[in-house]
């Protein structure tokens, strides 16, 4: 599909309890590339195949969780238009000046009805993926260092008012609902998977009483063998695993959920299909089949999936 408006997830800033322990986890075990540290003490990472300077930022704090999740938009004119559209819709926006995050332009920040801070930005310095752009090489040492995901793919966020979040993302930001899970009496959505692209999800939300909660940030691998290899690396390094390796019914992604040393859940996954705007959508899961949606082979609604968030 033509890519305009919001392009993709661009960055997540996550709070951790012990910065160096977290750096070891994300750099040496997950295999992200450390790209900088700023005056606030934040540590910046990218996945090896990402072209922009950073996509995942750690900040030490007293409690774990998500500070904000940002999307890159096509250009500065798009950023101005989306800011105006948000304000016209009744959303209060705030400008974060260029340079507040390393190598990142001005950001438009706003709180959504689930209590999460979402950002839009148009500029982040291109540093490349190390493979070159003329006769690019197909292999890079960083592609096999640690679990080595290719990109920050999406996040699942827990909070109240999923219906209002769905309306905002679809009516103002140009997303569409790819899949949905109905509540037990099938009167409203309990969870939604939203895409701004050809991906099966760029962000997802689940209804939860507490606002602003992080369920997981997700990192993309390219093959099922790489997911199994990720499981091996987690086991060798004694990373606590939540679920998997298994396949989701929702999105058909093949996954492992695990926790970082601060208790933030992260996902390494591959697969899923690629929806187009003319497809019959959304795909719908009734609540009694959500166990199959979460864990297709076991058909099990894991308690931890529903209750453990940061
Ligand atoms: Fe996920």
PDB file of C-alpha atoms and ligand atoms in Angstrom:
ATOM      1  CA  UNK A   1       0.000   0.000   0.000  1.00  0.00           C
ATOM      2  CA  UNK A   2       1.129   3.549  -0.491  1.00  0.00           C
ATOM      3  CA  UNK A   3       2.836   4.659   2.675  1.00  0.00           C
ATOM      4  CA  UNK A   4       1.720   8.081   3.858  1.00  0.00           C
ATOM      5  CA  UNK A   5       0.846   9.553   7.230  1.00  0.00           C
ATOM      6  CA  UNK A   6       2.105   7.416  10.097  1.00  0.00           C
ATOM      7  CA  UNK A   7       4.815   5.071   8.770  1.00  0.00           C
ATOM      8  CA  UNK A   8       5.774   2.735  11.601  1.00  0.00           C
ATOM      9  CA  UNK A   9       6.657   2.354  15.266  1.00  0.00           C
ATOM     10  CA  UNK A  10       9.783   4.434  15.725  1.00  0.00           C
ATOM     11  CA  UNK A  11      10.774   4.314  19.362  1.00  0.00           C
ATOM     12  CA  UNK A  12       9.822   3.060  22.790  1.00  0.00           C
ATOM     13  CA  UNK A  13      11.261   4.498  25.998  1.00  0.00           C
ATOM     14  CA  UNK A  14      11.143   1.923  28.769  1.00  0.00           C
ATOM     15  CA  UNK A  15      11.858   2.361  32.483  1.00  0.00           C
ATOM     16  CA  UNK A  16      14.206  -0.083  34.186  1.00  0.00           C
ATOM     17  CA  UNK A  17      15.218  -0.497  37.804  1.00  0.00           C
ATOM     18  CA  UNK A  18      18.947  -1.103  37.275  1.00  0.00           C
ATOM     19  CA  UNK A  19      20.367   0.487  34.154  1.00  0.00           C
ATOM     20  CA  UNK A  20      23.529  -1.565  33.667  1.00  0.00           C
ATOM     21  CA  UNK A  21      21.715  -4.839  34.342  1.00  0.00           C
ATOM     22  CA  UNK A  22      19.187  -3.790  31.700  1.00  0.00           C
ATOM     23  CA  UNK A  23      21.917  -2.750  29.254  1.00  0.00           C
ATOM     24  CA  UNK A  24      23.465  -6.210  29.615  1.00  0.00           C
ATOM     25  CA  UNK A  25      20.086  -7.807  28.914  1.00  0.00           C
ATOM     26  CA  UNK A  26      19.129  -5.738  25.874  1.00  0.00           C
ATOM     27  CA  UNK A  27      22.611  -5.394  24.361  1.00  0.00           C
ATOM     28  CA  UNK A  28      24.297  -8.697  25.114  1.00  0.00           C
ATOM     29  CA  UNK A  29      21.383 -11.166  25.309  1.00  0.00           C
ATOM     30  CA  UNK A  30      18.713  -9.639  23.040  1.00  0.00           C
ATOM     31  CA  UNK A  31      21.527  -8.335  20.844  1.00  0.00           C
ATOM     32  CA  UNK A  32      20.443  -4.740  20.242  1.00  0.00           C
ATOM     33  CA  UNK A  33      23.078  -2.273  19.041  1.00  0.00           C
ATOM     34  CA  UNK A  34      23.924   0.452  21.596  1.00  0.00           C
ATOM     35  CA  UNK A  35      24.008   3.783  19.738  1.00  0.00           C
ATOM     36  CA  UNK A  36      24.423   6.399  22.457  1.00  0.00           C
ATOM     37  CA  UNK A  37      23.926   7.722  25.981  1.00  0.00           C
ATOM     38  CA  UNK A  38      22.610  11.184  26.814  1.00  0.00           C
ATOM     39  CA  UNK A  39      23.055  13.732  29.598  1.00  0.00           C
ATOM     40  CA  UNK A  40      19.980  12.351  31.373  1.00  0.00           C
ATOM     41  CA  UNK A  41      21.678   8.958  31.554  1.00  0.00           C
ATOM     42  CA  UNK A  42      19.359   7.331  29.030  1.00  0.00           C
ATOM     43  CA  UNK A  43      20.831   4.540  26.899  1.00  0.00           C
ATOM     44  CA  UNK A  44      19.841   4.297  23.215  1.00  0.00           C
ATOM     45  CA  UNK A  45      19.625   1.169  21.091  1.00  0.00           C
ATOM     46  CA  UNK A  46      18.581   0.096  17.616  1.00  0.00           C
ATOM     47  CA  UNK A  47      17.995  -3.320  16.128  1.00  0.00           C
ATOM     48  CA  UNK A  48      20.718  -4.283  13.699  1.00  0.00           C
ATOM     49  CA  UNK A  49      18.633  -3.931  10.510  1.00  0.00           C
ATOM     50  CA  UNK A  50      17.041  -0.606  11.448  1.00  0.00           C
ATOM     51  CA  UNK A  51      18.338   2.446   9.601  1.00  0.00           C
ATOM     52  CA  UNK A  52      17.516   5.201  12.117  1.00  0.00           C
ATOM     53  CA  UNK A  53      19.730   6.066  15.090  1.00  0.00           C
ATOM     54  CA  UNK A  54      17.534   4.604  17.806  1.00  0.00           C
ATOM     55  CA  UNK A  55      14.337   2.670  18.430  1.00  0.00           C
ATOM     56  CA  UNK A  56      14.581   1.495  22.033  1.00  0.00           C
ATOM     57  CA  UNK A  57      15.628   3.713  24.937  1.00  0.00           C
ATOM     58  CA  UNK A  58      16.201   2.723  28.554  1.00  0.00           C
ATOM     59  CA  UNK A  59      15.717   5.100  31.467  1.00  0.00           C
ATOM     60  CA  UNK A  60      16.514   4.136  35.057  1.00  0.00           C
ATOM     61  CA  UNK A  61      13.610   4.787  37.424  1.00  0.00           C
ATOM     62  CA  UNK A  62      12.006   3.518  40.640  1.00  0.00           C
ATOM     63  CA  UNK A  63       9.366   1.522  38.772  1.00  0.00           C
ATOM     64  CA  UNK A  64       9.395  -0.371  35.493  1.00  0.00           C
ATOM     65  CA  UNK A  65       7.070   0.335  32.563  1.00  0.00           C
ATOM     66  CA  UNK A  66       6.707   2.477  29.469  1.00  0.00           C
ATOM     67  CA  UNK A  67       7.433   6.230  29.355  1.00  0.00           C
ATOM     68  CA  UNK A  68       6.151   6.655  25.794  1.00  0.00           C
ATOM     69  CA  UNK A  69       5.782   4.937  22.421  1.00  0.00           C
ATOM     70  CA  UNK A  70       6.576   6.916  19.261  1.00  0.00           C
ATOM     71  CA  UNK A  71       5.659   6.600  15.591  1.00  0.00           C
ATOM     72  CA  UNK A  72       7.635   7.985  12.679  1.00  0.00           C
ATOM     73  CA  UNK A  73       5.538   9.944  10.172  1.00  0.00           C
ATOM     74  CA  UNK A  74       6.322  10.636   6.521  1.00  0.00           C
ATOM     75  CA  UNK A  75       7.639  14.211   6.796  1.00  0.00           C
ATOM     76  CA  UNK A  76       7.329  17.489   8.707  1.00  0.00           C
ATOM     77  CA  UNK A  77       4.205  18.563   6.792  1.00  0.00           C
ATOM     78  CA  UNK A  78       2.552  15.291   7.861  1.00  0.00           C
ATOM     79  CA  UNK A  79       3.597  15.934  11.465  1.00  0.00           C
ATOM     80  CA  UNK A  80       1.995  19.418  11.368  1.00  0.00           C
ATOM     81  CA  UNK A  81      -1.182  18.049   9.792  1.00  0.00           C
ATOM     82  CA  UNK A  82      -1.551  15.212  12.297  1.00  0.00           C
ATOM     83  CA  UNK A  83      -0.949  17.622  15.195  1.00  0.00           C
ATOM     84  CA  UNK A  84      -3.689  19.896  13.846  1.00  0.00           C
ATOM     85  CA  UNK A  85      -5.996  16.915  13.290  1.00  0.00           C
ATOM     86  CA  UNK A  86      -5.426  15.702  16.856  1.00  0.00           C
ATOM     87  CA  UNK A  87      -6.200  19.137  18.276  1.00  0.00           C
ATOM     88  CA  UNK A  88      -9.325  19.452  16.109  1.00  0.00           C
ATOM     89  CA  UNK A  89     -10.423  16.068  17.471  1.00  0.00           C
ATOM     90  CA  UNK A  90     -10.022  17.410  21.014  1.00  0.00           C
ATOM     91  CA  UNK A  91      -6.673  15.860  21.941  1.00  0.00           C
ATOM     92  CA  UNK A  92      -4.236  18.140  23.778  1.00  0.00           C
ATOM     93  CA  UNK A  93      -0.762  17.908  22.219  1.00  0.00           C
ATOM     94  CA  UNK A  94       2.637  18.993  23.465  1.00  0.00           C
ATOM     95  CA  UNK A  95       5.799  19.747  21.476  1.00  0.00           C
ATOM     96  CA  UNK A  96       9.039  18.164  22.636  1.00  0.00           C
ATOM     97  CA  UNK A  97      11.929  20.085  21.078  1.00  0.00           C
ATOM     98  CA  UNK A  98      14.350  18.544  18.596  1.00  0.00           C
ATOM     99  CA  UNK A  99      17.395  17.116  20.336  1.00  0.00           C
ATOM    100  CA  UNK A 100      15.626  16.229  23.602  1.00  0.00           C
ATOM    101  CA  UNK A 101      16.209  12.646  22.447  1.00  0.00           C
ATOM    102  CA  UNK A 102      19.519  11.948  20.733  1.00  0.00           C
ATOM    103  CA  UNK A 103      19.468  12.367  16.931  1.00  0.00           C
ATOM    104  CA  UNK A 104      15.688  12.885  16.963  1.00  0.00           C
ATOM    105  CA  UNK A 105      13.681  15.839  15.650  1.00  0.00           C
ATOM    106  CA  UNK A 106      10.727  17.629  17.179  1.00  0.00           C
ATOM    107  CA  UNK A 107       8.080  15.318  18.637  1.00  0.00           C
ATOM    108  CA  UNK A 108       4.335  15.774  19.094  1.00  0.00           C
ATOM    109  CA  UNK A 109       3.305  14.069  22.324  1.00  0.00           C
ATOM    110  CA  UNK A 110      -0.232  13.358  23.501  1.00  0.00           C
ATOM    111  CA  UNK A 111      -2.009  11.187  26.040  1.00  0.00           C
ATOM    112  CA  UNK A 112      -4.556   8.716  24.711  1.00  0.00           C
ATOM    113  CA  UNK A 113      -7.656   7.501  26.621  1.00  0.00           C
ATOM    114  CA  UNK A 114      -5.832   4.389  27.861  1.00  0.00           C
ATOM    115  CA  UNK A 115      -3.414   6.645  29.757  1.00  0.00           C
ATOM    116  CA  UNK A 116      -0.393   6.044  27.486  1.00  0.00           C
ATOM    117  CA  UNK A 117       1.830   8.770  26.073  1.00  0.00           C
ATOM    118  CA  UNK A 118       2.104   8.467  22.289  1.00  0.00           C
ATOM    119  CA  UNK A 119       4.496  10.516  20.170  1.00  0.00           C
ATOM    120  CA  UNK A 120       4.766  11.381  16.490  1.00  0.00           C
ATOM    121  CA  UNK A 121       7.956  12.639  14.877  1.00  0.00           C
ATOM    122  CA  UNK A 122       9.284  13.093  11.340  1.00  0.00           C
ATOM    123  CA  UNK A 123      13.040  13.166  11.755  1.00  0.00           C
ATOM    124  CA  UNK A 124      15.611  10.795  13.212  1.00  0.00           C
ATOM    125  CA  UNK A 125      19.191  10.614  11.962  1.00  0.00           C
ATOM    126  CA  UNK A 126      19.853   7.821   9.493  1.00  0.00           C
ATOM    127  CA  UNK A 127      22.828   5.740  10.587  1.00  0.00           C
ATOM    128  CA  UNK A 128      22.191   2.751   8.317  1.00  0.00           C
ATOM    129  CA  UNK A 129      22.203  -0.939   9.075  1.00  0.00           C
ATOM    130  CA  UNK A 130      25.916  -1.462   8.423  1.00  0.00           C
ATOM    131  CA  UNK A 131      25.295  -3.296   5.144  1.00  0.00           C
ATOM    132  CA  UNK A 132      25.821  -0.311   2.843  1.00  0.00           C
ATOM    133  CA  UNK A 133      23.461   1.062   0.180  1.00  0.00           C
ATOM    134  CA  UNK A 134      25.524   0.350  -2.963  1.00  0.00           C
ATOM    135  CA  UNK A 135      25.907  -3.369  -3.579  1.00  0.00           C
ATOM    136  CA  UNK A 136      24.753  -3.955   0.006  1.00  0.00           C
ATOM    137  CA  UNK A 137      26.075  -6.994   1.830  1.00  0.00           C
ATOM    138  CA  UNK A 138      23.482  -9.574   2.906  1.00  0.00           C
ATOM    139  CA  UNK A 139      25.129 -10.510   6.177  1.00  0.00           C
ATOM    140  CA  UNK A 140      26.414  -8.441   9.074  1.00  0.00           C
ATOM    141  CA  UNK A 141      28.063  -9.625  12.288  1.00  0.00           C
ATOM    142  CA  UNK A 142      25.375  -7.853  14.360  1.00  0.00           C
ATOM    143  CA  UNK A 143      22.754 -10.087  12.690  1.00  0.00           C
ATOM    144  CA  UNK A 144      24.018 -13.057  14.719  1.00  0.00           C
ATOM    145  CA  UNK A 145      25.057 -11.322  17.971  1.00  0.00           C
ATOM    146  CA  UNK A 146      22.642 -12.403  20.683  1.00  0.00           C
ATOM    147  CA  UNK A 147      19.024 -12.954  19.673  1.00  0.00           C
ATOM    148  CA  UNK A 148      19.526 -10.203  17.056  1.00  0.00           C
ATOM    149  CA  UNK A 149      16.016  -9.058  16.044  1.00  0.00           C
ATOM    150  CA  UNK A 150      15.716  -7.036  12.836  1.00  0.00           C
ATOM    151  CA  UNK A 151      13.398  -4.343  14.176  1.00  0.00           C
ATOM    152  CA  UNK A 152      11.218  -3.051  16.989  1.00  0.00           C
ATOM    153  CA  UNK A 153       7.934  -4.265  15.535  1.00  0.00           C
ATOM    154  CA  UNK A 154       5.026  -3.301  17.805  1.00  0.00           C
ATOM    155  CA  UNK A 155       3.840  -3.009  21.400  1.00  0.00           C
ATOM    156  CA  UNK A 156       0.829  -4.305  23.293  1.00  0.00           C
ATOM    157  CA  UNK A 157      -0.438  -1.785  25.829  1.00  0.00           C
ATOM    158  CA  UNK A 158      -2.960  -2.365  28.618  1.00  0.00           C
ATOM    159  CA  UNK A 159      -5.322   0.339  29.847  1.00  0.00           C
ATOM    160  CA  UNK A 160      -8.946   1.499  30.010  1.00  0.00           C
ATOM    161  CA  UNK A 161     -11.142   2.897  27.201  1.00  0.00           C
ATOM    162  CA  UNK A 162     -10.090   0.620  24.319  1.00  0.00           C
ATOM    163  CA  UNK A 163     -13.138   1.787  22.313  1.00  0.00           C
ATOM    164  CA  UNK A 164     -12.010   5.428  22.525  1.00  0.00           C
ATOM    165  CA  UNK A 165      -8.418   4.440  21.662  1.00  0.00           C
ATOM    166  CA  UNK A 166      -9.702   2.545  18.603  1.00  0.00           C
ATOM    167  CA  UNK A 167     -11.691   5.607  17.492  1.00  0.00           C
ATOM    168  CA  UNK A 168      -8.693   7.922  17.864  1.00  0.00           C
ATOM    169  CA  UNK A 169      -6.259   5.651  16.015  1.00  0.00           C
ATOM    170  CA  UNK A 170      -8.676   4.866  13.166  1.00  0.00           C
ATOM    171  CA  UNK A 171     -10.363   8.257  12.723  1.00  0.00           C
ATOM    172  CA  UNK A 172      -7.374  10.581  13.265  1.00  0.00           C
ATOM    173  CA  UNK A 173      -4.121   8.644  12.824  1.00  0.00           C
ATOM    174  CA  UNK A 174      -5.088   6.479   9.836  1.00  0.00           C
ATOM    175  CA  UNK A 175      -4.775   3.037  11.426  1.00  0.00           C
ATOM    176  CA  UNK A 176      -7.155   0.139  10.747  1.00  0.00           C
ATOM    177  CA  UNK A 177      -8.243  -2.731  13.012  1.00  0.00           C
ATOM    178  CA  UNK A 178      -6.756  -6.015  11.764  1.00  0.00           C
ATOM    179  CA  UNK A 179      -8.008  -8.313  14.533  1.00  0.00           C
ATOM    180  CA  UNK A 180     -10.174  -7.948  17.625  1.00  0.00           C
ATOM    181  CA  UNK A 181     -11.135 -10.008  20.666  1.00  0.00           C
ATOM    182  CA  UNK A 182     -14.672  -9.531  21.935  1.00  0.00           C
ATOM    183  CA  UNK A 183     -15.530  -9.272  25.621  1.00  0.00           C
ATOM    184  CA  UNK A 184     -17.419 -12.216  27.223  1.00  0.00           C
ATOM    185  CA  UNK A 185     -20.883 -10.944  26.214  1.00  0.00           C
ATOM    186  CA  UNK A 186     -19.656  -9.849  22.742  1.00  0.00           C
ATOM    187  CA  UNK A 187     -20.766  -6.247  23.242  1.00  0.00           C
ATOM    188  CA  UNK A 188     -17.378  -4.513  22.900  1.00  0.00           C
ATOM    189  CA  UNK A 189     -13.754  -5.124  22.075  1.00  0.00           C
ATOM    190  CA  UNK A 190     -11.566  -6.466  24.850  1.00  0.00           C
ATOM    191  CA  UNK A 191      -8.442  -6.149  22.680  1.00  0.00           C
ATOM    192  CA  UNK A 192      -7.543  -4.696  19.269  1.00  0.00           C
ATOM    193  CA  UNK A 193      -4.613  -5.097  16.862  1.00  0.00           C
ATOM    194  CA  UNK A 194      -4.060  -1.960  14.792  1.00  0.00           C
ATOM    195  CA  UNK A 195      -1.971  -1.429  11.662  1.00  0.00           C
ATOM    196  CA  UNK A 196      -0.848   1.749   9.904  1.00  0.00           C
ATOM    197  CA  UNK A 197       0.913  -0.235   7.193  1.00  0.00           C
ATOM    198  CA  UNK A 198       0.958  -3.683   5.592  1.00  0.00           C
ATOM    199  CA  UNK A 199       1.991  -5.237   8.918  1.00  0.00           C
ATOM    200  CA  UNK A 200      -0.439  -7.396  10.856  1.00  0.00           C
ATOM    201  CA  UNK A 201       0.026  -5.024  13.807  1.00  0.00           C
ATOM    202  CA  UNK A 202       1.911  -1.842  14.573  1.00  0.00           C
ATOM    203  CA  UNK A 203       0.327  -1.452  18.015  1.00  0.00           C
ATOM    204  CA  UNK A 204      -2.243  -3.351  20.057  1.00  0.00           C
ATOM    205  CA  UNK A 205      -4.371  -2.518  23.092  1.00  0.00           C
ATOM    206  CA  UNK A 206      -6.204  -4.579  25.693  1.00  0.00           C
ATOM    207  CA  UNK A 207      -8.811  -3.370  28.168  1.00  0.00           C
ATOM    208  CA  UNK A 208      -7.389  -3.131  31.684  1.00  0.00           C
ATOM    209  CA  UNK A 209      -8.507  -1.080  34.681  1.00  0.00           C
ATOM    210  CA  UNK A 210      -5.149   0.584  35.385  1.00  0.00           C
ATOM    211  CA  UNK A 211      -4.036   3.216  32.844  1.00  0.00           C
ATOM    212  CA  UNK A 212      -0.722   3.412  31.028  1.00  0.00           C
ATOM    213  CA  UNK A 213       0.474  -0.171  31.429  1.00  0.00           C
ATOM    214  CA  UNK A 214       3.038  -1.965  29.264  1.00  0.00           C
ATOM    215  CA  UNK A 215       2.290  -5.561  28.316  1.00  0.00           C
ATOM    216  CA  UNK A 216       5.215  -5.995  25.936  1.00  0.00           C
ATOM    217  CA  UNK A 217       7.449  -4.435  23.342  1.00  0.00           C
ATOM    218  CA  UNK A 218       8.023  -6.828  20.471  1.00  0.00           C
ATOM    219  CA  UNK A 219      11.081  -7.490  18.364  1.00  0.00           C
ATOM    220  CA  UNK A 220      10.925  -9.166  14.956  1.00  0.00           C
ATOM    221  CA  UNK A 221      12.899 -12.222  13.893  1.00  0.00           C
ATOM    222  CA  UNK A 222      12.809 -13.628  10.369  1.00  0.00           C
ATOM    223  CA  UNK A 223      12.382 -17.373  10.842  1.00  0.00           C
ATOM    224  CA  UNK A 224      10.893 -19.928  13.243  1.00  0.00           C
ATOM    225  CA  UNK A 225      14.403 -21.345  13.682  1.00  0.00           C
ATOM    226  CA  UNK A 226      15.498 -17.921  14.940  1.00  0.00           C
ATOM    227  CA  UNK A 227      12.633 -17.971  17.468  1.00  0.00           C
ATOM    228  CA  UNK A 228      13.811 -21.372  18.719  1.00  0.00           C
ATOM    229  CA  UNK A 229      17.389 -20.043  18.810  1.00  0.00           C
ATOM    230  CA  UNK A 230      16.082 -17.086  20.880  1.00  0.00           C
ATOM    231  CA  UNK A 231      14.606 -19.617  23.317  1.00  0.00           C
ATOM    232  CA  UNK A 232      17.980 -21.335  23.578  1.00  0.00           C
ATOM    233  CA  UNK A 233      19.743 -18.030  24.241  1.00  0.00           C
ATOM    234  CA  UNK A 234      17.139 -17.105  26.886  1.00  0.00           C
ATOM    235  CA  UNK A 235      17.602 -20.443  28.615  1.00  0.00           C
ATOM    236  CA  UNK A 236      21.414 -20.280  28.574  1.00  0.00           C
ATOM    237  CA  UNK A 237      21.214 -16.777  30.089  1.00  0.00           C
ATOM    238  CA  UNK A 238      18.448 -17.730  32.557  1.00  0.00           C
ATOM    239  CA  UNK A 239      16.026 -15.146  31.158  1.00  0.00           C
ATOM    240  CA  UNK A 240      12.590 -15.843  32.714  1.00  0.00           C
ATOM    241  CA  UNK A 241      10.244 -17.026  29.935  1.00  0.00           C
ATOM    242  CA  UNK A 242       6.510 -16.346  30.164  1.00  0.00           C
ATOM    243  CA  UNK A 243       5.009 -18.217  27.173  1.00  0.00           C
ATOM    244  CA  UNK A 244       6.424 -20.153  24.236  1.00  0.00           C
ATOM    245  CA  UNK A 245       7.899 -20.851  21.844  1.00  0.00           C
ATOM    246  CA  UNK A 246       4.418 -21.202  20.360  1.00  0.00           C
ATOM    247  CA  UNK A 247       2.093 -19.725  17.763  1.00  0.00           C
ATOM    248  CA  UNK A 248      -0.588 -17.106  18.332  1.00  0.00           C
ATOM    249  CA  UNK A 249      -3.971 -17.628  16.695  1.00  0.00           C
ATOM    250  CA  UNK A 250      -4.310 -13.842  16.636  1.00  0.00           C
ATOM    251  CA  UNK A 251      -1.990 -12.579  13.847  1.00  0.00           C
ATOM    252  CA  UNK A 252      -0.544 -16.138  13.366  1.00  0.00           C
ATOM    253  CA  UNK A 253       2.754 -14.848  14.791  1.00  0.00           C
ATOM    254  CA  UNK A 254       5.198 -17.389  16.267  1.00  0.00           C
ATOM    255  CA  UNK A 255       6.393 -16.137  19.586  1.00  0.00           C
ATOM    256  CA  UNK A 256       8.224 -16.220  22.879  1.00  0.00           C
ATOM    257  CA  UNK A 257       7.257 -13.876  25.708  1.00  0.00           C
ATOM    258  CA  UNK A 258       9.884 -13.281  28.373  1.00  0.00           C
ATOM    259  CA  UNK A 259      10.783 -10.718  31.007  1.00  0.00           C
ATOM    260  CA  UNK A 260      13.722  -8.343  31.278  1.00  0.00           C
ATOM    261  CA  UNK A 261      15.492  -8.037  34.666  1.00  0.00           C
ATOM    262  CA  UNK A 262      13.092  -5.235  35.718  1.00  0.00           C
ATOM    263  CA  UNK A 263       9.989  -7.281  34.948  1.00  0.00           C
ATOM    264  CA  UNK A 264       9.113  -5.620  31.628  1.00  0.00           C
ATOM    265  CA  UNK A 265       7.766  -8.275  29.285  1.00  0.00           C
ATOM    266  CA  UNK A 266       9.292  -8.387  25.802  1.00  0.00           C
ATOM    267  CA  UNK A 267       8.488 -10.567  22.809  1.00  0.00           C
ATOM    268  CA  UNK A 268      10.628 -12.095  20.109  1.00  0.00           C
ATOM    269  CA  UNK A 269       8.502 -13.329  17.216  1.00  0.00           C
ATOM    270  CA  UNK A 270       8.306 -14.063  13.523  1.00  0.00           C
ATOM    271  CA  UNK A 271       5.564 -14.417  10.948  1.00  0.00           C
ATOM    272  CA  UNK A 272       2.003 -13.301  10.706  1.00  0.00           C
ATOM    273  CA  UNK A 273       0.271 -12.360   7.491  1.00  0.00           C
ATOM    274  CA  UNK A 274       0.152  -9.070   5.612  1.00  0.00           C
ATOM    275  CA  UNK A 275      -3.276  -7.440   5.504  1.00  0.00           C
ATOM    276  CA  UNK A 276      -4.492  -5.060   2.801  1.00  0.00           C
ATOM    277  CA  UNK A 277      -7.214  -2.415   3.231  1.00  0.00           C
ATOM    278  CA  UNK A 278      -9.637  -4.312   0.965  1.00  0.00           C
ATOM    279  CA  UNK A 279      -9.524  -7.493   3.058  1.00  0.00           C
ATOM    280  CA  UNK A 280     -12.550  -8.495   5.070  1.00  0.00           C
ATOM    281  CA  UNK A 281     -11.626  -7.173   8.482  1.00  0.00           C
ATOM    282  CA  UNK A 282     -11.254  -7.244  11.306  1.00  0.00           C
ATOM    283  CA  UNK A 283     -10.758 -10.912  12.031  1.00  0.00           C
ATOM    284  CA  UNK A 284     -12.747 -11.519  15.195  1.00  0.00           C
ATOM    285  CA  UNK A 285     -12.143 -13.805  18.162  1.00  0.00           C
ATOM    286  CA  UNK A 286     -14.921 -14.528  20.599  1.00  0.00           C
ATOM    287  CA  UNK A 287     -13.858 -14.496  24.235  1.00  0.00           C
ATOM    288  CA  UNK A 288     -14.429 -18.248  24.673  1.00  0.00           C
ATOM    289  CA  UNK A 289     -11.815 -18.849  21.925  1.00  0.00           C
ATOM    290  CA  UNK A 290      -9.277 -16.289  23.110  1.00  0.00           C
ATOM    291  CA  UNK A 291      -7.167 -19.106  24.586  1.00  0.00           C
ATOM    292  CA  UNK A 292      -6.705 -20.334  21.024  1.00  0.00           C
ATOM    293  CA  UNK A 293      -6.026 -16.763  19.913  1.00  0.00           C
ATOM    294  CA  UNK A 294      -3.230 -16.445  22.447  1.00  0.00           C
ATOM    295  CA  UNK A 295      -1.658 -19.905  22.286  1.00  0.00           C
ATOM    296  CA  UNK A 296      -2.919 -21.816  19.249  1.00  0.00           C
ATOM    297  CA  UNK A 297      -1.515 -25.320  19.974  1.00  0.00           C
ATOM    298  CA  UNK A 298      -2.270 -25.320  23.715  1.00  0.00           C
ATOM    299  CA  UNK A 299      -5.570 -23.345  23.389  1.00  0.00           C
ATOM    300  CA  UNK A 300      -4.799 -21.852  26.796  1.00  0.00           C
ATOM    301  CA  UNK A 301      -5.555 -18.427  28.209  1.00  0.00           C
ATOM    302  CA  UNK A 302      -2.399 -18.071  30.267  1.00  0.00           C
ATOM    303  CA  UNK A 303      -3.122 -16.241  33.530  1.00  0.00           C
ATOM    304  CA  UNK A 304       0.170 -14.327  33.327  1.00  0.00           C
ATOM    305  CA  UNK A 305      -0.831 -12.829  29.954  1.00  0.00           C
ATOM    306  CA  UNK A 306      -3.934 -11.290  31.514  1.00  0.00           C
ATOM    307  CA  UNK A 307      -2.504 -10.040  34.777  1.00  0.00           C
ATOM    308  CA  UNK A 308       1.241  -9.269  34.661  1.00  0.00           C
ATOM    309  CA  UNK A 309       2.068  -5.821  33.287  1.00  0.00           C
ATOM    310  CA  UNK A 310       4.458  -3.006  34.197  1.00  0.00           C
TER     311      UNK A 310
HETATM  312 FE1  LIG B   1       3.147  -8.965  20.336  1.00  0.00          FE
END
